[in-house]
Short mmCIF file of N, CA and C in Angstrom, two decimals:
data_model
loop_
_atom_site.label_atom_id
_atom_site.label_comp_id
_atom_site.label_asym_id
_atom_site.label_seq_id
_atom_site.Cartn_x
_atom_site.Cartn_y
_atom_site.Cartn_z
N MET A 1 74.87 122.20 90.50
CA MET A 1 75.73 122.21 91.35
C MET A 1 75.54 121.58 92.99
N ALA A 2 76.69 121.05 93.36
CA ALA A 2 76.45 120.90 94.91
C ALA A 2 77.05 121.78 95.61
N THR A 3 76.08 121.26 97.04
CA THR A 3 76.16 122.64 97.41
C THR A 3 77.51 122.05 99.12
N ILE A 4 77.94 123.23 99.45
CA ILE A 4 79.21 123.20 100.76
C ILE A 4 78.67 121.65 101.28
N GLU A 5 76.78 121.61 101.68
CA GLU A 5 76.66 120.44 102.96
C GLU A 5 76.16 119.41 102.32
N GLU A 6 76.12 119.33 100.91
CA GLU A 6 76.98 117.98 100.05
C GLU A 6 77.75 117.87 99.89
N CYS A 7 78.53 118.33 99.91
CA CYS A 7 79.79 118.07 99.96
C CYS A 7 80.62 117.50 101.19
N ARG A 8 80.29 117.77 102.31
CA ARG A 8 80.45 117.84 103.50
C ARG A 8 80.06 116.15 103.99
N ALA A 9 78.43 116.26 103.04
CA ALA A 9 78.05 114.98 103.73
C ALA A 9 78.78 113.60 102.44
N ALA A 10 79.34 114.47 101.34
CA ALA A 10 80.40 113.24 100.38
C ALA A 10 80.97 112.88 101.58
N LEU A 11 82.30 113.52 102.00
CA LEU A 11 83.96 113.37 102.35
C LEU A 11 83.32 112.45 104.12
N ASP A 12 81.79 113.06 104.51
CA ASP A 12 81.73 112.10 105.71
C ASP A 12 81.44 110.52 105.43
N LYS A 13 80.31 110.68 103.86
CA LYS A 13 80.52 109.18 103.60
C LYS A 13 81.63 108.12 102.66
N LEU A 14 82.66 109.51 102.18
CA LEU A 14 83.83 108.54 102.22
C LEU A 14 84.67 108.05 103.18
N SER A 15 84.76 109.28 103.96
CA SER A 15 85.41 108.35 105.44
C SER A 15 84.42 106.92 106.38
N ASP A 16 83.48 106.90 106.23
CA ASP A 16 82.55 106.04 106.23
C ASP A 16 83.07 104.90 105.51
N ASN A 17 82.98 104.64 104.19
CA ASN A 17 83.66 103.90 102.88
C ASN A 17 84.85 103.16 103.62
N LEU A 18 85.75 104.44 103.65
CA LEU A 18 87.34 104.06 104.03
C LEU A 18 88.00 102.99 105.62
N ALA A 19 86.43 103.61 106.20
CA ALA A 19 86.52 102.28 108.36
C ALA A 19 85.99 101.10 108.25
N THR A 20 85.01 101.36 106.59
CA THR A 20 84.88 99.41 106.36
C THR A 20 85.08 98.62 104.77
N THR A 21 86.12 99.52 104.25
CA THR A 21 86.87 99.03 103.28
C THR A 21 87.44 97.52 103.51
N ASP A 22 88.10 96.63 103.13
CA ASP A 22 88.88 96.06 103.79
C ASP A 22 90.34 96.12 102.84
N GLY A 23 90.52 95.90 101.39
CA GLY A 23 91.62 95.00 100.81
C GLY A 23 92.65 96.70 101.46
N GLY A 24 92.47 97.66 100.83
CA GLY A 24 93.06 98.67 100.92
C GLY A 24 93.76 99.82 102.54
N ALA A 25 92.34 99.26 103.76
CA ALA A 25 92.11 99.81 104.60
C ALA A 25 93.38 99.77 104.81
N ARG A 26 94.35 98.96 105.19
CA ARG A 26 95.59 98.53 106.36
C ARG A 26 96.32 99.13 105.92
N ALA A 27 96.19 99.44 104.27
CA ALA A 27 97.61 100.43 104.02
C ALA A 27 97.15 101.65 104.50
N VAL A 28 95.57 101.73 103.78
CA VAL A 28 95.31 103.64 104.98
C VAL A 28 95.27 104.04 106.19
N ALA A 29 94.71 103.24 106.65
CA ALA A 29 94.79 103.22 108.07
C ALA A 29 95.74 103.61 108.95
N ALA A 30 97.14 102.98 108.47
CA ALA A 30 98.78 103.89 108.92
C ALA A 30 99.06 104.94 107.81
N LEU A 31 98.40 105.49 107.84
CA LEU A 31 98.83 106.97 107.34
C LEU A 31 98.03 107.67 108.23
N ASP A 32 98.25 108.84 109.01
CA ASP A 32 98.51 110.01 108.93
C ASP A 32 98.79 111.14 109.02
N ARG A 33 98.21 111.97 107.87
CA ARG A 33 98.18 113.12 106.83
C ARG A 33 97.48 114.10 107.24
N SER A 34 97.98 115.61 107.04
CA SER A 34 96.49 116.54 106.82
C SER A 34 96.34 116.31 105.22
N LEU A 35 95.39 116.54 105.78
CA LEU A 35 94.24 116.30 104.03
C LEU A 35 93.38 118.10 103.87
N THR A 36 93.17 117.91 102.64
CA THR A 36 92.20 119.52 101.98
C THR A 36 91.93 118.39 101.07
N CYS A 37 90.42 119.10 100.61
CA CYS A 37 89.86 118.62 99.72
C CYS A 37 88.46 119.97 98.90
N HIS A 38 89.92 120.93 98.02
CA HIS A 38 89.44 122.08 97.33
C HIS A 38 87.97 121.52 96.10
N ILE A 39 86.86 122.16 96.36
CA ILE A 39 86.36 122.38 95.65
C ILE A 39 86.30 123.69 94.64
N LYS A 40 86.57 123.27 93.05
CA LYS A 40 86.75 124.45 92.74
C LYS A 40 85.40 125.07 92.33
N ASP A 41 84.19 125.23 91.68
CA ASP A 41 83.04 125.36 91.96
C ASP A 41 82.27 126.14 92.94
N LEU A 42 82.98 125.81 94.44
CA LEU A 42 82.39 126.73 95.56
C LEU A 42 83.39 127.03 95.85
N ASP A 43 84.59 127.65 95.25
CA ASP A 43 85.99 128.07 96.50
C ASP A 43 85.98 127.62 97.32
N THR A 44 86.23 126.40 98.14
CA THR A 44 85.98 126.26 99.26
C THR A 44 87.17 125.16 99.47
N THR A 45 87.48 125.13 100.80
CA THR A 45 88.36 123.54 100.50
C THR A 45 88.11 123.73 102.47
N PHE A 46 87.89 122.22 101.89
CA PHE A 46 87.89 121.16 103.16
C PHE A 46 89.44 120.55 104.10
N VAL A 47 89.95 121.03 104.77
CA VAL A 47 90.57 120.58 105.75
C VAL A 47 90.52 120.57 106.75
N GLY A 48 91.54 118.98 106.98
CA GLY A 48 91.16 117.96 108.44
C GLY A 48 92.18 117.44 107.87
N ARG A 49 92.41 115.77 108.99
CA ARG A 49 93.42 114.44 108.82
C ARG A 49 92.81 113.54 107.81
N LEU A 50 93.54 113.08 108.02
CA LEU A 50 93.40 111.54 107.73
C LEU A 50 94.25 110.38 108.72
N GLY A 51 93.29 109.68 109.37
CA GLY A 51 94.71 108.81 110.05
C GLY A 51 93.50 108.22 110.15
N GLY A 52 93.98 106.81 111.02
CA GLY A 52 92.92 105.56 111.73
C GLY A 52 92.03 105.26 110.99
N GLY A 53 92.61 104.88 109.82
CA GLY A 53 91.71 105.31 108.47
C GLY A 53 89.94 105.80 108.08
N ARG A 54 90.30 107.27 108.49
CA ARG A 54 89.54 107.93 108.21
C ARG A 54 89.81 109.35 108.21
N ILE A 55 88.52 110.06 107.47
CA ILE A 55 89.11 111.47 107.28
C ILE A 55 88.27 112.53 108.62
N GLU A 56 88.40 113.36 108.99
CA GLU A 56 88.40 114.34 109.93
C GLU A 56 88.58 115.45 108.98
N VAL A 57 87.21 116.10 109.07
CA VAL A 57 87.30 117.59 108.47
C VAL A 57 87.15 118.28 109.61
N LEU A 58 88.19 118.95 109.84
CA LEU A 58 88.23 120.24 110.74
C LEU A 58 87.76 121.52 110.76
N ASP A 59 87.12 121.73 109.40
CA ASP A 59 88.03 122.78 109.36
C ASP A 59 87.04 123.46 107.38
N THR A 60 86.82 124.24 107.32
CA THR A 60 85.48 124.56 106.16
C THR A 60 86.07 126.62 105.37
N VAL A 61 87.41 126.28 104.67
CA VAL A 61 87.28 127.67 104.21
C VAL A 61 87.39 127.96 103.21
N ARG A 62 87.02 129.34 103.31
CA ARG A 62 87.19 130.25 101.81
C ARG A 62 88.04 129.65 100.62
N GLY A 63 88.39 129.31 99.66
CA GLY A 63 89.44 129.35 98.70
C GLY A 63 90.63 129.05 98.61
N ARG A 64 91.83 128.48 98.52
CA ARG A 64 92.35 127.62 99.28
C ARG A 64 92.66 128.30 100.58
N PRO A 65 93.61 126.67 100.82
CA PRO A 65 93.54 126.07 102.05
C PRO A 65 95.13 127.41 102.51
N PRO A 66 95.20 127.62 104.16
CA PRO A 66 96.08 128.63 104.29
C PRO A 66 97.74 127.62 104.38
N GLU A 67 98.19 126.78 104.49
CA GLU A 67 98.63 125.58 104.75
C GLU A 67 98.69 124.31 103.64
N ARG A 68 99.21 124.21 103.16
CA ARG A 68 99.70 123.24 102.18
C ARG A 68 99.52 121.74 103.01
N ALA A 69 98.57 120.84 102.50
CA ALA A 69 98.25 119.57 103.57
C ALA A 69 99.69 118.34 102.44
N GLN A 70 99.29 117.28 103.64
CA GLN A 70 100.50 115.71 102.92
C GLN A 70 99.87 115.61 101.46
N ILE A 71 98.08 115.51 101.57
CA ILE A 71 97.92 114.50 100.37
C ILE A 71 96.21 116.03 100.30
N ARG A 72 96.30 116.12 99.21
CA ARG A 72 95.46 117.57 98.57
C ARG A 72 94.79 116.81 97.46
N LEU A 73 93.93 117.17 97.58
CA LEU A 73 92.23 116.67 96.89
C LEU A 73 92.47 117.93 96.17
N THR A 74 91.85 117.84 94.40
CA THR A 74 90.98 119.70 94.23
C THR A 74 89.90 118.11 92.60
N MET A 75 88.43 119.45 92.82
CA MET A 75 87.83 118.82 92.26
C MET A 75 86.65 119.70 92.11
N ALA A 76 85.24 119.11 91.35
CA ALA A 76 84.38 119.92 91.46
C ALA A 76 83.12 119.39 92.27
N GLY A 77 82.99 120.34 93.00
CA GLY A 77 81.66 119.50 94.02
C GLY A 77 80.82 117.87 93.03
N ASP A 78 79.98 119.02 92.40
CA ASP A 78 79.64 117.88 91.31
C ASP A 78 80.47 116.16 91.43
N ASP A 79 81.68 116.68 91.00
CA ASP A 79 82.53 115.26 90.97
C ASP A 79 83.00 114.60 92.46
N LEU A 80 83.36 115.28 93.22
CA LEU A 80 83.54 114.59 94.59
C LEU A 80 81.97 113.95 94.41
N VAL A 81 81.09 114.20 94.83
CA VAL A 81 79.03 113.84 94.86
C VAL A 81 79.59 112.72 94.87
N ALA A 82 80.22 112.33 92.85
CA ALA A 82 79.29 111.46 92.08
C ALA A 82 81.06 109.92 92.49
N LEU A 83 82.20 110.47 92.50
CA LEU A 83 83.35 109.84 93.08
C LEU A 83 82.68 109.20 94.32
N VAL A 84 82.00 109.19 95.09
CA VAL A 84 81.12 108.64 96.73
C VAL A 84 80.89 107.92 96.63
N ASP A 85 79.77 108.82 95.35
CA ASP A 85 78.56 107.65 95.68
C ASP A 85 78.38 107.01 94.21
N GLY A 86 80.06 106.19 93.79
CA GLY A 86 80.28 105.51 92.64
C GLY A 86 79.79 105.83 91.21
N ARG A 87 79.38 106.99 90.99
CA ARG A 87 78.59 107.26 89.78
C ARG A 87 80.31 107.22 88.83
N LEU A 88 81.42 108.17 89.27
CA LEU A 88 82.28 108.68 88.59
C LEU A 88 83.24 107.81 88.85
N ASN A 89 83.95 107.39 87.71
CA ASN A 89 85.54 106.06 88.46
C ASN A 89 86.75 107.26 88.57
N PHE A 90 86.86 106.99 89.62
CA PHE A 90 88.19 107.74 89.72
C PHE A 90 89.06 108.04 88.73
N ALA A 91 89.84 106.89 88.74
CA ALA A 91 91.01 106.65 87.46
C ALA A 91 90.99 107.52 86.00
N LYS A 92 89.64 107.17 85.57
CA LYS A 92 89.03 108.03 84.41
C LYS A 92 89.05 109.08 84.74
N ALA A 93 88.67 110.15 85.65
CA ALA A 93 88.32 111.38 86.93
C ALA A 93 89.52 111.60 86.58
N TRP A 94 90.72 111.55 87.10
CA TRP A 94 91.65 111.56 87.51
C TRP A 94 92.42 111.91 86.06
N ALA A 95 92.44 111.08 85.04
CA ALA A 95 92.70 111.12 83.84
C ALA A 95 92.33 111.92 82.80
N SER A 96 91.11 112.27 83.29
CA SER A 96 91.43 113.78 82.37
C SER A 96 90.80 114.50 82.70
N GLY A 97 91.80 114.86 83.89
CA GLY A 97 92.01 116.33 84.90
C GLY A 97 90.67 116.52 85.77
N ARG A 98 89.99 116.19 85.31
CA ARG A 98 88.76 116.68 86.33
C ARG A 98 88.78 116.03 87.78
N VAL A 99 89.74 115.84 88.20
CA VAL A 99 90.05 115.23 89.57
C VAL A 99 91.35 115.14 89.12
N LYS A 100 92.24 115.99 90.53
CA LYS A 100 93.70 115.97 90.40
C LYS A 100 93.24 115.42 92.49
N LEU A 101 94.86 114.78 92.50
CA LEU A 101 95.72 114.54 93.89
C LEU A 101 96.42 114.50 93.54
N GLU A 102 97.36 115.10 95.19
CA GLU A 102 98.55 115.29 95.10
C GLU A 102 99.36 114.81 95.99
N ALA A 103 100.05 114.44 96.71
CA ALA A 103 100.67 114.06 97.59
C ALA A 103 101.85 113.23 97.13
N GLY A 104 102.91 112.74 98.58
CA GLY A 104 104.05 112.40 98.20
C GLY A 104 103.65 110.51 97.36
N LEU A 105 105.20 110.16 96.81
CA LEU A 105 105.02 109.22 96.08
C LEU A 105 104.17 107.46 97.25
N LYS A 106 105.07 107.89 98.14
CA LYS A 106 104.67 106.78 99.06
C LYS A 106 103.00 106.86 99.53
N ASP A 107 102.62 108.09 100.16
CA ASP A 107 101.33 108.20 100.08
C ASP A 107 100.17 107.58 98.77
N LEU A 108 100.73 108.12 97.82
CA LEU A 108 100.52 107.88 96.64
C LEU A 108 100.32 106.27 96.02
N LEU A 109 101.44 105.53 96.51
CA LEU A 109 101.14 104.43 96.74
C LEU A 109 100.55 103.59 97.06
N ARG A 110 100.07 103.94 98.28
CA ARG A 110 99.47 103.36 99.66
C ARG A 110 98.16 104.45 99.22
N LEU A 111 97.31 104.44 98.79
CA LEU A 111 96.20 105.46 98.21
C LEU A 111 95.70 104.39 96.72
N ARG A 112 96.49 104.09 96.34
CA ARG A 112 96.24 103.80 94.73
C ARG A 112 95.37 102.42 95.17
N THR A 113 95.16 101.05 95.90
CA THR A 113 94.33 100.66 96.71
C THR A 113 92.73 100.82 96.69
N LEU A 114 93.04 102.45 96.93
CA LEU A 114 91.62 102.51 97.56
C LEU A 114 90.76 103.13 96.07
N LEU A 115 91.33 103.70 95.26
CA LEU A 115 91.39 104.54 94.23
C LEU A 115 90.99 103.87 93.76
#
């Protein structure tokens, strides 16, 4: 099972990957949204913002986040690490229910270019 530190490192790596992606980076760079990533098996949520094509983690809280973010991810820690490392396909993980992504329709359309 991935640790909180490994999940945080994966989010930092994802942020770096977003910043260097060509195709979908322009669409994501235009986003300025609140973001949460709930790690089910650790019952921990990373709370932050997606803006300027990067993810900035602002806080880590036990359990569910106190407020509903505009973009919400839910998954196991090992799945987060595997997604960022390229060992888990997002579309397959989402279709099977291993990863949950909730956002407004416009945001989902922009994010799909990256996922």
